[in-house]
Structures are given as C-alpha cells and as structure tokens.
C-alpha cells in the first residue's frame, strides 16, 4: 500500500513506526472526536487524514513517532492520571491492512462490510507488499476490487473510513507535532490527542452511568 512496508503472511499487515503510527480508540469516541475536529458543515465520516475502523475500534493514522509522543502528551495535557481507552501502535508494531471501500454501480463508496470489499493488498498480498496507488492514479478513492470471497469483511476485518491519498504523499496528511495548529486536512497531533482523550473520557463515563440503569431495567 503506497509503498508502506508490510509483514509476510495473510492477511497483509502493515508495519508501524516506519511511515506512520496508529492511535486506537473506541469507535464512539473516535466519531465524536472527528465531529469536533472537522470544519463546520463537514461530514464527520470523511476526515482529512487516513482513518480505519475495526469492530468497535477506530484506528487513526498519525505521523511516525506519534506513538512515542503519546504518554508525554497525555501528561502535558493533564490526562495522564486518568484511565483512558486510548492506545498507540508504533515502532515494531503491526496492524492489519484495512480493506478498501467497495464501489457500487453509482461509483460511490459502499458500506465497509459489503460483499464488494476485498483485501487491501489485492493480488500483491501473497507477496507481502502492496501499492494501491499504481492502480488508481488520478482518482480520489482506490478502484473497486473483487468480491469478498474469503469473508474477511464480514468477520470484522479493518476497513478504511478514509483511505490514504494516492498522490502527493500520504504522509503529508498525517497529524504531527510539527504541524503547528494543524492544517485544513489534519489537526496538530496535540490537538488530536486532547480531543480523543476528552471523548474517550466522556464515553467511559457515559458507559459507567448506563450500566446501573441497564441492570435495574433487567431486574
């Protein structure tokens, strides 16, 4: 994928800490954070930097080194003493390569788990490397791919909510500390971490409050 290093085996796994790192949060907190970070009127389902979903988790790609910065950022932002369901995958880590969006007859991206989805690496997956940019130069989204014959999409495989750009260097859109204030596409890493931590904390509190009410309702 875009020349990103991969680990051998199936499914294809991307090596983190080389070209990007990953922040991993509950999907509810992730969507809430994207709504807060997005410009007014923008859809929260189309963030300005690469984001993937896997089961109940959201995976947000950030610049390489971001995972190492996370503990210090949380301390600096005064979130370090609280139990947040916010983790990072950095140097030496692996993440499953997300599936590309399915494309329907109208050309719009289909649902992430539709039968039109397939492995992100396509035919290159057997070799342990992929480059989706070659097949889809000039298009905003990757081209449609074969049906999900092995059923990975239906078994909770990771899927792109917003895949990487194929031209202009995907890494330039990743949140980083060097991006003071961020850009129109990607926020500064400190702002992103603060927003994610806030929404993770809110989600944790709301989940704890909902549990007693659910227990009482089932008595």
XYZ file of N, CA, C and O in Angstrom:
876
model
N 0.843 -1.193 0.000
C 0.000 0.000 0.000
C 0.869 1.231 0.000
O 1.593 1.509 0.965
N 0.865 2.005 -1.098
C 1.620 3.242 -1.203
C 3.084 3.056 -0.838
O 3.747 3.982 -0.380
N 3.597 1.841 -1.032
C 4.980 1.575 -0.681
C 5.225 1.375 0.791
O 6.376 1.281 1.220
N 4.157 1.317 1.604
C 4.322 1.107 3.038
C 4.829 -0.309 3.297
O 4.341 -1.273 2.691
N 5.806 -0.471 4.203
C 6.350 -1.811 4.474
C 5.311 -2.714 5.118
O 4.499 -2.272 5.937
N 5.359 -3.973 4.724
C 4.412 -4.958 5.228
C 5.156 -6.154 5.811
O 6.345 -6.344 5.566
N 4.445 -6.950 6.586
C 4.985 -8.198 7.121
C 4.462 -9.351 6.275
O 3.338 -9.300 5.783
N 5.257 -10.385 6.072
C 4.797 -11.518 5.291
C 3.629 -12.229 5.956
O 3.471 -12.183 7.178
N 2.831 -12.878 5.155
C 1.700 -13.639 5.680
C 0.379 -13.097 5.199
O 0.299 -12.089 4.502
N -0.675 -13.814 5.553
C -2.036 -13.447 5.198
C -2.885 -13.418 6.459
O -2.832 -14.359 7.248
N -3.674 -12.375 6.700
C -3.816 -11.180 5.866
C -2.595 -10.288 5.925
O -1.758 -10.406 6.817
N -2.502 -9.388 4.960
C -1.380 -8.454 4.919
C -1.419 -7.550 6.145
O -2.479 -7.059 6.536
N -0.257 -7.362 6.766
C -0.143 -6.482 7.926
C 0.875 -5.391 7.632
O 1.929 -5.655 7.055
N 0.529 -4.169 8.007
C 1.401 -3.017 7.781
C 2.283 -2.794 9.000
O 1.830 -2.898 10.137
N 3.553 -2.486 8.752
C 4.497 -2.212 9.842
C 4.339 -0.753 10.284
O 4.440 0.166 9.466
N 4.119 -0.557 11.568
C 4.011 0.798 12.099
C 5.373 1.288 12.583
O 6.302 0.495 12.766
N 5.467 2.605 12.764
C 6.716 3.180 13.234
C 7.693 3.508 12.128
O 8.771 4.053 12.410
N 7.358 3.188 10.884
C 8.245 3.475 9.756
C 7.705 4.666 8.964
O 8.369 5.697 8.829
N 6.500 4.543 8.456
C 5.866 5.615 7.693
C 4.709 6.261 8.446
O 4.284 7.361 8.104
N 4.203 5.575 9.444
C 3.076 6.087 10.220
C 2.977 5.328 11.530
O 3.517 4.239 11.678
N 2.264 5.895 12.496
C 1.855 5.216 13.730
C 0.335 5.219 13.776
O -0.319 5.841 12.932
N -0.236 4.547 14.760
C -1.690 4.424 14.852
C -2.152 4.754 16.267
O -1.565 4.280 17.247
N -3.200 5.556 16.378
C -3.906 5.769 17.640
C -5.181 4.944 17.595
O -5.914 4.978 16.605
N -5.447 4.201 18.667
C -6.547 3.229 18.727
C -7.507 3.645 19.836
O -7.117 3.725 21.006
N -8.769 3.923 19.464
C -9.768 4.381 20.434
C -11.094 3.675 20.178
O -11.301 3.100 19.104
N -12.034 3.702 21.142
C -13.377 3.186 20.873
C -14.014 3.954 19.718
O -13.829 5.169 19.591
N -14.758 3.258 18.893
C -15.301 3.892 17.694
C -16.241 5.045 18.044
O -16.286 6.057 17.332
N -16.990 4.928 19.146
C -17.904 6.016 19.522
C -17.123 7.282 19.856
O -17.499 8.387 19.451
N -16.041 7.118 20.615
C -15.211 8.266 20.962
C -14.533 8.836 19.721
O -14.386 10.053 19.574
N -14.113 7.965 18.812
C -13.464 8.425 17.591
C -14.376 9.269 16.730
O -13.983 10.340 16.235
N -15.619 8.816 16.542
C -16.557 9.588 15.731
C -16.861 10.935 16.382
O -16.959 11.958 15.694
N -17.019 10.945 17.709
C -17.275 12.199 18.412
C -16.105 13.164 18.245
O -16.293 14.374 18.053
N -14.876 12.635 18.300
C -13.699 13.475 18.125
C -13.632 14.047 16.712
O -13.311 15.221 16.519
N -13.949 13.230 15.716
C -13.915 13.712 14.336
C -14.948 14.806 14.108
O -14.720 15.747 13.342
N -16.106 14.684 14.765
C -17.112 15.736 14.639
C -16.587 17.058 15.207
O -16.821 18.126 14.646
N -15.867 16.979 16.323
C -15.331 18.195 16.941
C -14.181 18.787 16.134
O -14.004 20.011 16.092
N -13.397 17.938 15.500
C -12.214 18.404 14.783
C -12.530 18.906 13.385
O -11.769 19.700 12.821
N -13.621 18.436 12.804
C -13.941 18.789 11.431
C -14.422 20.211 11.289
O -14.956 20.803 12.237
N -14.250 20.809 10.109
C -14.738 22.173 9.884
C -16.253 22.208 9.913
O -16.915 21.187 9.685
N -16.855 23.362 10.205
C -18.318 23.464 10.247
C -18.952 23.014 8.941
O -18.506 23.384 7.857
N -19.966 22.173 9.073
C -20.685 21.692 7.898
C -20.078 20.486 7.234
O -20.678 19.887 6.351
N -18.868 20.092 7.645
C -18.222 18.935 7.034
C -18.783 17.654 7.633
O -19.163 17.613 8.792
N -18.828 16.598 6.830
C -19.319 15.326 7.328
C -18.270 14.677 8.215
O -17.100 14.583 7.824
N -18.615 14.212 9.400
C -17.631 13.573 10.277
C -17.165 12.223 9.751
O -16.199 11.672 10.232
N -17.865 11.683 8.754
C -17.491 10.383 8.219
C -16.424 10.496 7.140
O -16.032 9.518 6.553
N -15.938 11.711 6.855
C -14.893 11.879 5.856
C -13.779 12.758 6.421
O -13.670 13.933 6.085
N -12.985 12.222 7.354
C -11.909 13.026 7.948
C -10.855 13.389 6.918
O -10.790 12.801 5.834
N -9.993 14.350 7.270
C -8.982 14.818 6.336
C -7.694 14.038 6.368
O -6.732 14.416 5.706
N -7.623 12.965 7.130
C -6.423 12.129 7.187
C -6.873 10.676 7.306
O -8.033 10.400 7.626
N -5.981 9.708 7.046
C -6.396 8.304 6.993
C -6.927 7.789 8.328
O -6.289 7.933 9.374
N -8.095 7.160 8.268
C -8.753 6.592 9.436
C -9.381 5.272 9.023
O -9.952 5.159 7.932
N -9.284 4.259 9.886
C -9.881 2.953 9.607
C -10.732 2.524 10.795
O -10.581 3.030 11.910
N -11.629 1.593 10.553
C -12.477 1.010 11.580
C -12.219 -0.482 11.647
O -12.006 -1.129 10.623
N -12.253 -1.007 12.871
C -12.170 -2.463 13.034
C -13.006 -2.855 14.234
O -12.649 -2.559 15.375
N -14.115 -3.516 13.965
C -15.022 -3.894 15.038
C -15.488 -2.644 15.770
O -15.966 -1.684 15.180
N -15.315 -2.617 17.073
C -15.710 -1.465 17.869
C -14.593 -0.468 18.087
O -14.673 0.361 18.998
N -13.560 -0.511 17.266
C -12.411 0.375 17.431
C -12.219 1.256 16.204
O -12.575 0.882 15.090
N -11.652 2.437 16.432
C -11.246 3.319 15.349
C -9.736 3.453 15.385
O -9.143 3.638 16.442
N -9.116 3.348 14.225
C -7.665 3.443 14.086
C -7.343 4.710 13.307
O -7.733 4.849 12.146
N -6.665 5.645 13.944
C -6.326 6.924 13.320
C -4.837 6.963 13.034
O -4.014 6.805 13.946
N -4.474 7.135 11.777
C -3.071 7.157 11.401
C -2.477 8.531 11.694
O -3.078 9.566 11.361
N -1.306 8.526 12.315
C -0.580 9.757 12.627
C 0.852 9.596 12.140
O 1.278 8.506 11.752
N 1.591 10.676 12.150
C 2.970 10.626 11.681
C 3.798 9.662 12.524
O 3.553 9.487 13.723
N 4.774 9.029 11.897
C 5.667 8.120 12.619
C 6.314 8.858 13.785
O 6.754 10.000 13.651
N 6.346 8.206 14.933
C 6.854 8.824 16.150
C 5.748 9.305 17.065
O 5.997 9.607 18.238
N 4.532 9.369 16.548
C 3.403 9.826 17.348
C 3.110 8.916 18.525
O 2.722 9.385 19.602
N 3.289 7.608 18.341
C 3.032 6.668 19.440
C 3.989 6.922 20.602
O 3.600 6.853 21.777
N 5.237 7.233 20.290
C 6.221 7.515 21.331
C 5.887 8.812 22.074
O 6.169 8.959 23.268
N 5.268 9.757 21.367
C 4.917 11.040 21.971
C 3.664 10.951 22.837
O 3.442 11.833 23.686
N 2.835 9.912 22.652
C 1.531 9.864 23.313
C 1.607 9.970 24.834
O 0.878 10.796 25.422
N 2.424 9.174 25.545
C 2.441 9.286 27.007
C 2.799 10.689 27.496
O 2.161 11.226 28.415
N 3.800 11.314 26.877
C 4.191 12.656 27.279
C 3.110 13.685 26.986
O 2.884 14.614 27.776
N 2.426 13.522 25.844
C 1.346 14.439 25.504
C 0.198 14.331 26.506
O -0.373 15.342 26.930
N -0.151 13.104 26.872
C -1.239 12.919 27.828
C -0.892 13.545 29.176
O -1.756 14.139 29.830
N 0.365 13.418 29.598
C 0.788 14.049 30.840
C 0.738 15.575 30.724
O 0.245 16.272 31.618
N 1.243 16.097 29.623
C 1.275 17.536 29.410
C -0.141 18.124 29.347
O -0.406 19.223 29.835
N -1.062 17.354 28.755
C -2.454 17.792 28.625
C -3.275 17.465 29.870
O -4.487 17.679 29.880
N -2.601 16.929 30.904
C -3.214 16.599 32.193
C -4.262 15.490 32.086
O -5.241 15.480 32.828
N -4.027 14.554 31.180
C -4.858 13.359 31.081
C -4.135 12.126 31.609
O -4.699 11.043 31.650
N -2.885 12.279 32.006
C -2.065 11.121 32.334
C -2.546 10.312 33.517
O -2.274 9.110 33.601
N -3.257 10.914 34.457
C -3.675 10.203 35.667
C -5.015 9.478 35.504
O -5.438 8.764 36.410
N -5.660 9.641 34.360
C -6.982 9.045 34.158
C -6.888 7.805 33.277
O -6.081 7.754 32.340
N -7.720 6.794 33.552
C -7.722 5.579 32.715
C -8.470 5.830 31.411
O -9.702 5.867 31.378
N -7.737 6.027 30.359
C -8.337 6.286 29.049
C -8.144 5.073 28.153
O -7.076 4.467 28.135
N -9.158 4.742 27.417
C -9.056 3.637 26.454
C -8.477 4.189 25.157
O -9.093 4.128 24.095
N -7.279 4.755 25.273
C -6.572 5.383 24.159
C -5.165 4.811 24.127
O -4.380 5.030 25.039
N -4.883 4.032 23.101
C -3.579 3.385 22.998
C -2.948 3.729 21.649
O -3.592 4.310 20.774
N -1.689 3.374 21.503
C -0.964 3.670 20.271
C -0.151 2.457 19.848
O 0.293 1.663 20.683
N 0.058 2.340 18.550
C 0.906 1.296 17.978
C 1.993 2.010 17.194
O 1.704 2.765 16.255
N 3.238 1.793 17.610
C 4.344 2.498 16.970
C 5.432 1.575 16.493
O 5.166 0.503 15.936
N 6.677 1.955 16.721
C 7.828 1.217 16.206
C 7.777 -0.246 16.616
O 7.551 -0.566 17.783
N 7.970 -1.128 15.646
C 7.956 -2.562 15.891
C 6.574 -3.187 15.892
O 6.448 -4.398 16.046
N 5.528 -2.381 15.716
C 4.166 -2.904 15.744
C 3.646 -3.270 14.367
O 4.262 -2.967 13.338
N 2.495 -3.923 14.366
C 1.833 -4.328 13.125
C 0.344 -4.049 13.240
O -0.238 -4.210 14.308
N -0.263 -3.617 12.149
C -1.718 -3.500 12.076
C -2.181 -4.157 10.787
O -1.495 -4.092 9.765
N -3.319 -4.813 10.867
C -3.869 -5.443 9.672
C -4.197 -4.390 8.625
O -4.783 -3.357 8.932
N -3.789 -4.635 7.394
C -4.069 -3.685 6.313
C -5.572 -3.586 6.103
O -6.226 -4.589 5.820
N -6.155 -2.399 6.247
C -7.613 -2.269 6.091
C -8.071 -2.566 4.668
O -7.324 -2.405 3.706
N -9.311 -2.987 4.571
C -9.933 -3.195 3.270
C -10.230 -1.849 2.629
O -10.520 -0.870 3.316
N -10.201 -1.827 1.309
C -10.578 -0.624 0.585
C -12.092 -0.509 0.492
O -12.797 -1.518 0.547
N -12.624 0.705 0.335
C -14.072 0.854 0.220
C -14.600 0.144 -1.016
O -13.964 0.157 -2.066
N -15.766 -0.485 -0.884
C -16.429 -1.065 -2.044
C -17.025 0.049 -2.870
O -17.367 1.113 -2.360
N -17.168 -0.170 -4.176
C -17.763 0.819 -5.056
C -18.964 0.214 -5.737
O -18.876 -0.839 -6.369
N -20.094 0.872 -5.619
C -21.323 0.383 -6.234
C -21.451 0.847 -7.663
O -20.554 1.445 -8.244
N -22.611 0.625 -8.238
C -22.836 0.965 -9.638
C -22.770 2.464 -9.867
O -22.462 2.935 -10.954
N -23.066 3.257 -8.838
C -23.058 4.700 -8.995
C -21.678 5.285 -8.821
O -21.467 6.472 -9.027
N -20.702 4.454 -8.382
C -19.340 4.924 -8.179
C -19.090 5.459 -6.792
O -17.978 5.829 -6.464
N -20.114 5.499 -5.953
C -19.923 5.978 -4.585
C -19.377 4.855 -3.738
O -19.593 3.686 -4.002
N -18.665 5.215 -2.678
C -18.122 4.196 -1.785
C -19.259 3.489 -1.097
O -20.169 4.105 -0.557
N -19.215 2.158 -1.078
C -20.263 1.374 -0.455
C -20.002 1.191 1.011
O -19.068 1.744 1.570
N -20.829 0.388 1.662
C -20.635 0.147 3.090
C -19.392 -0.691 3.297
O -19.001 -1.481 2.461
N -18.754 -0.489 4.470
C -17.458 -1.105 4.724
C -17.536 -2.613 4.691
O -16.603 -3.278 4.272
N -18.629 -3.178 5.108
C -18.686 -4.621 5.199
C -19.433 -5.263 4.059
O -19.807 -6.422 4.132
N -19.661 -4.530 2.978
C -20.413 -5.075 1.861
C -19.618 -6.152 1.157
O -18.407 -6.242 1.246
N -20.309 -6.960 0.364
C -19.645 -8.066 -0.312
C -18.742 -7.584 -1.427
O -17.995 -8.363 -1.991
N -18.789 -6.315 -1.785
C -17.894 -5.783 -2.804
C -16.533 -5.440 -2.267
O -15.698 -4.946 -2.996
N -16.265 -5.656 -0.969
C -14.958 -5.339 -0.397
C -14.015 -6.513 -0.565
O -14.429 -7.640 -0.741
N -12.710 -6.220 -0.455
C -11.708 -7.284 -0.563
C -10.446 -6.844 0.128
O -10.347 -5.742 0.631
N -9.427 -7.713 0.132
C -8.179 -7.434 0.835
C -7.513 -6.192 0.280
O -7.446 -5.990 -0.913
N -6.966 -5.357 1.163
C -6.360 -4.096 0.761
C -5.205 -4.282 -0.197
O -4.919 -3.420 -1.015
N -4.524 -5.384 -0.125
C -3.336 -5.561 -0.949
C -3.641 -6.142 -2.309
O -2.779 -6.193 -3.169
N -4.853 -6.616 -2.530
C -5.194 -7.205 -3.811
C -4.312 -8.395 -4.115
O -3.943 -9.171 -3.255
N -3.949 -8.540 -5.389
C -3.150 -9.686 -5.788
C -1.744 -9.616 -5.234
O -1.033 -10.609 -5.211
N -1.318 -8.434 -4.781
C 0.032 -8.311 -4.232
C 0.139 -8.858 -2.827
O 1.230 -8.983 -2.292
N -0.984 -9.198 -2.186
C -0.956 -9.641 -0.797
C -0.141 -10.890 -0.595
O 0.499 -11.064 0.437
N -0.124 -11.802 -1.573
C 0.622 -13.042 -1.409
C 2.109 -12.781 -1.301
O 2.841 -13.542 -0.706
N 2.564 -11.682 -1.873
C 3.983 -11.361 -1.821
C 4.345 -10.550 -0.597
O 5.503 -10.232 -0.382
N 3.341 -10.174 0.202
C 3.610 -9.441 1.430
C 3.819 -7.959 1.223
O 4.332 -7.275 2.081
N 3.432 -7.410 0.054
C 3.551 -5.977 -0.177
C 2.431 -5.539 -1.084
O 1.830 -6.343 -1.773
N 2.146 -4.223 -1.099
C 1.043 -3.713 -1.903
C 1.299 -2.265 -2.233
O 2.009 -1.576 -1.543
N 0.661 -1.815 -3.309
C 0.745 -0.410 -3.676
C -0.529 -0.048 -4.408
O -0.634 -0.214 -5.612
N -1.527 0.406 -3.671
C -2.808 0.713 -4.285
C -2.706 1.936 -5.172
O -3.588 2.188 -5.982
N -1.648 2.711 -5.037
C -1.537 3.928 -5.821
C -1.383 3.668 -7.295
O -1.804 4.457 -8.120
N -0.735 2.542 -7.679
C -0.483 2.275 -9.088
C -1.779 2.125 -9.867
O -1.910 2.575 -10.988
N -2.754 1.427 -9.251
C -3.963 1.103 -9.980
C -4.927 2.266 -10.055
O -5.792 2.297 -10.917
N -4.805 3.232 -9.167
C -5.830 4.242 -9.122
C -5.317 5.656 -9.203
O -5.895 6.560 -8.619
N -4.229 5.909 -9.956
C -3.683 7.258 -10.023
C -4.718 8.199 -10.634
O -5.371 7.883 -11.610
N -4.842 9.380 -10.016
C -5.750 10.368 -10.542
C -7.143 10.280 -9.963
O -7.986 11.118 -10.252
N -7.431 9.271 -9.156
C -8.758 9.141 -8.566
C -8.674 9.417 -7.076
O -7.664 9.163 -6.446
N -9.760 9.934 -6.509
C -9.767 10.283 -5.095
C -9.822 9.058 -4.212
O -9.330 9.058 -3.109
N -10.442 8.002 -4.696
C -10.558 6.772 -3.929
C -9.955 5.624 -4.725
O -9.887 5.676 -5.949
N -9.521 4.548 -4.037
C -8.986 3.395 -4.748
C -10.052 2.769 -5.652
O -11.250 2.929 -5.417
N -9.628 2.074 -6.699
C -10.591 1.465 -7.606
C -11.321 0.314 -6.939
O -10.857 -0.227 -5.936
N -12.499 -0.072 -7.475
C -13.217 -1.214 -6.905
C -12.398 -2.485 -7.061
O -11.579 -2.603 -7.960
N -12.623 -3.442 -6.183
C -11.862 -4.695 -6.227
C -12.790 -5.892 -6.198
O -14.006 -5.743 -6.090
N -12.238 -7.100 -6.286
C -13.095 -8.286 -6.353
C -13.950 -8.459 -5.112
O -13.743 -7.834 -4.084
N -14.912 -9.356 -5.216
C -15.795 -9.631 -4.089
C -15.032 -10.251 -2.930
O -13.932 -10.779 -3.084
N -15.647 -10.189 -1.774
C -15.032 -10.662 -0.531
C -15.194 -12.176 -0.430
O -15.943 -12.678 0.392
N -14.456 -12.909 -1.262
C -14.639 -14.356 -1.339
C -14.296 -15.058 -0.033
O -14.937 -16.045 0.342
N -13.257 -14.577 0.691
C -12.855 -15.274 1.926
C -13.628 -14.790 3.148
O -13.417 -15.291 4.244
N -14.516 -13.807 2.975
C -15.385 -13.381 4.068
C -14.711 -12.530 5.112
O -15.268 -12.319 6.180
N -13.501 -11.974 4.842
C -12.815 -11.179 5.858
C -13.627 -9.952 6.267
O -13.663 -9.588 7.429
N -14.262 -9.303 5.286
C -15.021 -8.096 5.617
C -16.168 -8.412 6.555
O -16.519 -7.621 7.422
N -16.761 -9.586 6.398
C -17.894 -9.962 7.240
C -17.435 -10.469 8.596
O -18.260 -10.637 9.496
N -16.148 -10.757 8.774
C -15.631 -11.244 10.057
C -14.985 -10.137 10.872
O -14.200 -10.399 11.769
N -15.277 -8.879 10.571
C -14.768 -7.780 11.365
C -13.379 -7.327 10.997
O -12.679 -6.759 11.834
N -12.951 -7.543 9.752
C -11.644 -7.048 9.338
C -11.653 -5.524 9.320
O -12.696 -4.883 9.213
N -10.474 -4.936 9.426
C -10.367 -3.480 9.374
C -10.757 -2.978 7.993
O -10.471 -3.611 6.968
N -11.443 -1.842 7.960
C -11.854 -1.212 6.699
C -11.540 0.279 6.784
O -11.577 0.874 7.856
N -11.227 0.876 5.646
C -10.935 2.299 5.622
C -12.215 3.115 5.753
O -13.169 2.919 5.001
N -12.239 4.028 6.715
C -13.268 5.062 6.753
C -12.857 6.177 5.804
O -13.667 6.746 5.093
N -11.557 6.470 5.807
C -10.974 7.425 4.871
C -9.602 6.880 4.478
O -8.672 6.906 5.265
N -9.471 6.317 3.261
C -8.190 5.738 2.863
C -7.144 6.811 2.598
O -7.472 7.989 2.428
N -5.873 6.421 2.547
C -4.812 7.396 2.264
C -4.940 7.950 0.858
O -5.440 7.282 -0.046
N -4.484 9.176 0.670
C -4.444 9.758 -0.663
C -3.413 9.006 -1.494
O -2.363 8.619 -0.991
N -3.696 8.878 -2.761
C -2.799 8.113 -3.619
C -1.744 8.976 -4.283
O -0.795 8.465 -4.853
N -1.924 10.278 -4.242
C -0.959 11.164 -4.864
C -0.581 12.263 -3.887
O -1.339 12.603 -2.991
N 0.597 12.815 -4.052
C 1.025 13.948 -3.226
C 1.648 13.550 -1.911
O 1.977 14.411 -1.103
N 1.838 12.248 -1.676
C 2.477 11.809 -0.446
C 1.497 11.663 0.689
O 1.040 12.642 1.281
N 1.141 10.414 1.007
C 0.133 10.166 2.034
C 0.586 10.671 3.390
O -0.235 11.111 4.200
N 1.900 10.630 3.659
C 2.394 11.018 4.981
C 2.200 12.500 5.274
O 2.156 12.916 6.434
N 2.076 13.328 4.232
C 1.932 14.760 4.464
C 0.601 15.110 5.108
O 0.460 16.200 5.674
N -0.376 14.207 5.024
C -1.692 14.483 5.604
C -1.819 13.969 7.035
O -2.866 14.156 7.660
N -0.776 13.312 7.567
C -0.878 12.704 8.889
C -0.661 13.739 9.990
O 0.257 14.561 9.910
N -1.478 13.705 11.046
C -1.276 14.612 12.182
C 0.117 14.434 12.781
O 0.575 13.319 12.995
N 0.778 15.557 13.047
C 2.139 15.526 13.601
C 2.338 16.721 14.521
O 1.653 17.735 14.399
N 3.294 16.614 15.432
C 3.588 17.725 16.333
C 4.158 18.914 15.587
O 4.000 20.059 16.003
N 4.817 18.663 14.472
C 5.439 19.751 13.727
C 4.419 20.622 13.019
O 4.721 21.743 12.618
N 3.197 20.081 12.842
C 2.152 20.856 12.166
C 1.498 21.780 13.182
O 0.490 21.457 13.795
N 2.089 22.958 13.411
C 1.606 23.880 14.431
C 0.181 24.311 14.089
O -0.053 24.948 13.077
N -0.765 23.920 14.953
C -2.152 24.246 14.701
C -2.824 23.329 13.718
O -4.032 23.338 13.576
N -2.022 22.562 12.994
C -2.595 21.654 12.014
C -2.909 22.356 10.710
O -2.612 23.524 10.502
N -3.511 21.603 9.799
C -3.922 22.130 8.502
C -5.407 21.924 8.344
O -6.081 21.384 9.221
N -5.929 22.354 7.184
C -7.354 22.151 6.922
C -7.684 20.672 6.853
O -8.810 20.261 7.103
N -6.675 19.843 6.500
C -6.935 18.410 6.351
C -6.698 17.651 7.651
O -7.502 16.809 8.039
N -5.576 17.939 8.314
C -5.209 17.165 9.504
C -4.912 18.100 10.672
O -4.223 19.105 10.500
N -5.399 17.778 11.863
C -5.110 18.613 13.023
C -3.709 18.357 13.551
O -3.071 17.356 13.239
N -3.214 19.279 14.356
C -1.967 19.078 15.084
C -2.122 17.857 15.988
O -3.210 17.593 16.518
N -1.045 17.106 16.178
C -1.120 15.878 16.969
C -1.582 16.161 18.398
O -2.374 15.403 18.960
N -1.099 17.245 19.009
C -1.505 17.567 20.381
C -3.006 17.833 20.446
O -3.698 17.380 21.373
N -3.529 18.549 19.478
C -4.976 18.823 19.446
C -5.758 17.534 19.246
O -6.799 17.309 19.869
N -5.267 16.673 18.362
C -5.940 15.404 18.123
C -5.968 14.557 19.389
O -7.012 14.012 19.764
N -4.823 14.438 20.061
C -4.752 13.624 21.275
C -5.665 14.192 22.356
O -6.373 13.445 23.049
N -5.668 15.510 22.527
C -6.525 16.126 23.539
C -8.000 15.852 23.245
O -8.781 15.515 24.145
N -8.394 15.966 21.980
C -9.794 15.738 21.605
C -10.165 14.274 21.789
O -11.249 13.957 22.304
N -9.280 13.374 21.393
C -9.545 11.944 21.571
C -9.645 11.600 23.055
O -10.531 10.836 23.470
N -8.732 12.141 23.871
C -8.759 11.858 25.305
C -10.052 12.357 25.928
O -10.671 11.665 26.758
N -10.495 13.537 25.526
C -11.745 14.090 26.045
C -12.923 13.183 25.719
O -13.750 12.865 26.590
N -12.998 12.748 24.470
C -14.125 11.916 24.057
C -14.035 10.499 24.632
O -15.058 9.885 24.927
N -12.819 9.975 24.803
C -12.663 8.670 25.457
C -13.144 8.747 26.902
O -13.817 7.820 27.402
N -12.810 9.837 27.589
C -13.248 10.017 28.975
C -14.769 10.140 29.041
O -15.412 9.522 29.906
N -15.363 10.915 28.150
C -16.816 11.059 28.122
C -17.503 9.731 27.840
O -18.515 9.395 28.464
N -16.943 8.971 26.905
C -17.538 7.681 26.565
C -17.449 6.722 27.745
O -18.401 5.984 28.037
N -16.315 6.744 28.449
C -16.157 5.873 29.621
C -17.164 6.230 30.702
O -17.791 5.352 31.303
N -17.340 7.532 30.956
C -18.296 7.957 31.970
C -19.731 7.598 31.577
O -20.518 7.136 32.405
N -20.082 7.816 30.323
C -21.436 7.505 29.881
C -21.697 6.009 29.939
O -22.801 5.563 30.262
N -20.666 5.197 29.650
C -20.826 3.742 29.719
C -21.032 3.292 31.156
O -21.850 2.412 31.439
N -20.297 3.914 32.096
C -20.446 3.550 33.510
C -21.813 3.955 34.033
O -22.420 3.238 34.825
N -22.312 5.103 33.587
C -23.640 5.547 34.032
C -24.737 4.672 33.445
O -25.766 4.452 34.081
N -24.526 4.189 32.245
C -25.555 3.366 31.598
C -25.646 1.981 32.201
O -26.723 1.379 32.214
N -24.557 1.471 32.742
C -24.556 0.102 33.279
C -25.521 -0.076 34.443
O -26.308 -1.032 34.458
N -25.553 0.802 35.458
C -26.523 0.629 36.540
C -27.964 0.721 36.073
O -28.833 0.003 36.533
N -28.227 1.645 35.116
C -29.589 1.763 34.604
C -30.020 0.503 33.879
O -31.145 0.037 34.005
N -29.083 -0.091 33.127
C -29.404 -1.327 32.418
C -29.649 -2.460 33.399
O -30.557 -3.276 33.225
N -28.837 -2.510 34.480
C -29.010 -3.564 35.481
C -30.361 -3.443 36.167
O -31.045 -4.457 36.394
N -30.774 -2.211 36.497
C -32.069 -2.029 37.132
C -33.211 -2.402 36.201
O -34.227 -2.952 36.616
N -33.036 -2.096 34.914
C -34.112 -2.376 33.959
C -34.306 -3.866 33.719
O -35.380 -4.311 33.334
N -33.262 -4.660 33.969
C -33.361 -6.103 33.710
C -33.723 -6.900 34.946
O -33.821 -8.127 34.907
N -33.896 -6.220 36.083
C -34.266 -6.947 37.299
C -35.721 -7.387 37.249
O -36.559 -6.707 36.718
